[in-house]
Amino acid sequence: MIHLRLLLIAPLLIVLAGCSGSQRNQLAACDSEAAAQFPKPVAGQPLKAIQSCMDKAGYRFIGWNDGVVCDMASLIRGESNQGASICFEPKNWLKLKLYRLEVPARSQAAPTQG
């Protein structure tokens, strides 16, 4: 019985392993594309180019949504990292559900000192 459960869960785990990694890779590609488009960036243009590129790749920008804490400064500078990739989520229903399993908390609260 345990072997059957493992056989059912294994494909899901394989799919989950690539979700946020491909998102980070896509963001890095969009950062490079924006850098090539704007060698001398005009304020706000690289971010718009990155958003457009990610949108075409199937990711929705959620960086301004309430409760989403992502690294906007890195995104604006064109430094793709895990914090900047959280500014986007998949548009596809199934990919979004899998992404939410992999990254259950879209935001990470800053530690409070007290």
C-alpha positions as MATLAB code, in Angstrom:
seq = 'MIHLRLLLIAPLLIVLAGCSGSQRNQLAACDSEAAAQFPKPVAGQPLKAIQSCMDKAGYRFIGWNDGVVCDMASLIRGESNQGASICFEPKNWLKLKLYRLEVPARSQAAPTQG';
ca = [
       0.000    0.000    0.000;
       2.845    2.377    0.820;
       4.498    1.654   -2.530;
       1.278    2.553   -4.337;
       1.109    5.897   -2.527;
       4.710    6.639   -3.437;
       3.997    5.816   -7.074;
       1.062    8.235   -7.052;
       2.953   11.029   -5.307;
       6.241   10.744   -7.250;
       4.973   12.335  -10.516;
       3.535   15.276   -8.584;
       6.829   15.844   -6.788;
       8.725   15.752  -10.084;
       6.395   18.372  -11.545;
       6.675   20.547   -8.441;
      10.459   20.441   -8.522;
      10.552   22.493  -11.722;
       7.856   25.115  -11.146;
       9.637   27.956   -9.385;
      12.958   27.070  -11.022;
      11.536   27.636  -14.483;
       9.964   30.860  -13.221;
      13.365   32.095  -12.006;
      14.962   31.071  -15.302;
      12.290   32.911  -17.276;
      12.755   36.017  -15.115;
      16.508   35.894  -15.739;
      15.870   35.688  -19.498;
      13.459   38.633  -19.312;
      15.990   40.630  -17.270;
      18.604   40.026  -19.969;
      16.152   40.999  -22.701;
      15.249   44.227  -20.870;
      18.934   45.047  -20.334;
      19.565   44.616  -24.057;
      16.572   46.822  -24.935;
      17.590   49.586  -22.537;
      21.380   49.907  -22.273;
      20.784   53.370  -20.789;
      17.505   52.730  -18.963;
      14.797   55.352  -18.708;
      13.058   55.295  -15.321;
      10.389   52.587  -15.264;
      11.048   51.199  -18.751;
      13.051   48.078  -17.794;
      10.335   47.046  -15.309;
       7.661   47.445  -17.986;
       9.746   45.399  -20.421;
      10.248   42.645  -17.825;
       6.522   42.614  -17.005;
       5.647   42.371  -20.698;
       8.142   39.559  -21.283;
       6.907   37.583  -18.262;
       3.304   38.137  -19.356;
       4.080   36.677  -22.782;
       5.785   33.727  -21.052;
       2.643   33.000  -19.013;
       3.305   34.774  -15.708;
       1.117   37.428  -14.082;
       2.715   40.356  -12.218;
       1.467   40.468   -8.621;
       4.150   42.694   -7.104;
       1.745   45.510   -6.262;
      -0.951   43.265   -4.730;
      -1.746   43.590   -1.027;
      -0.006   40.964    1.046;
       2.676   40.229   -1.553;
       6.138   41.089   -0.348;
       8.628   40.625   -3.140;
      11.998   42.167   -3.895;
      10.853   45.008   -6.172;
      14.208   46.789   -5.829;
      16.035   43.802   -7.338;
      13.404   43.488  -10.047;
      13.759   47.154  -10.999;
      17.567   46.856  -11.052;
      17.294   43.730  -13.223;
      18.769   41.384  -10.644;
      16.724   38.213  -10.854;
      16.579   36.270   -7.600;
      14.056   34.272   -5.569;
      12.679   37.456   -3.984;
      12.088   39.074   -7.371;
      10.552   35.949   -8.888;
       7.844   35.983   -6.199;
       6.556   39.165   -7.896;
       5.099   36.859  -10.579;
       2.794   33.849  -10.541;
       1.751   31.461  -13.326;
      -1.392   32.336  -15.288;
      -2.204   28.717  -16.126;
      -4.693   27.257  -13.623;
      -2.869   23.966  -13.059;
       0.570   25.570  -12.897;
      -0.800   28.128  -10.418;
      -2.165   25.364   -8.157;
       1.149   23.513   -8.297;
       3.028   26.761   -7.663;
       0.881   27.452   -4.595;
       1.741   23.998   -3.256;
       5.428   24.692   -3.778;
       5.314   28.296   -2.545;
       2.366   28.330   -0.129;
       3.098   31.769    1.315;
       3.358   34.310   -1.486;
       4.734   36.842    0.940;
       7.209   36.665    3.737;
       6.632   39.056    6.606;
       9.656   40.957    7.791;
      10.849   39.807   11.196;
       9.666   42.085   13.976;
      12.051   43.335   16.596;
      10.683   43.800   19.972;
];
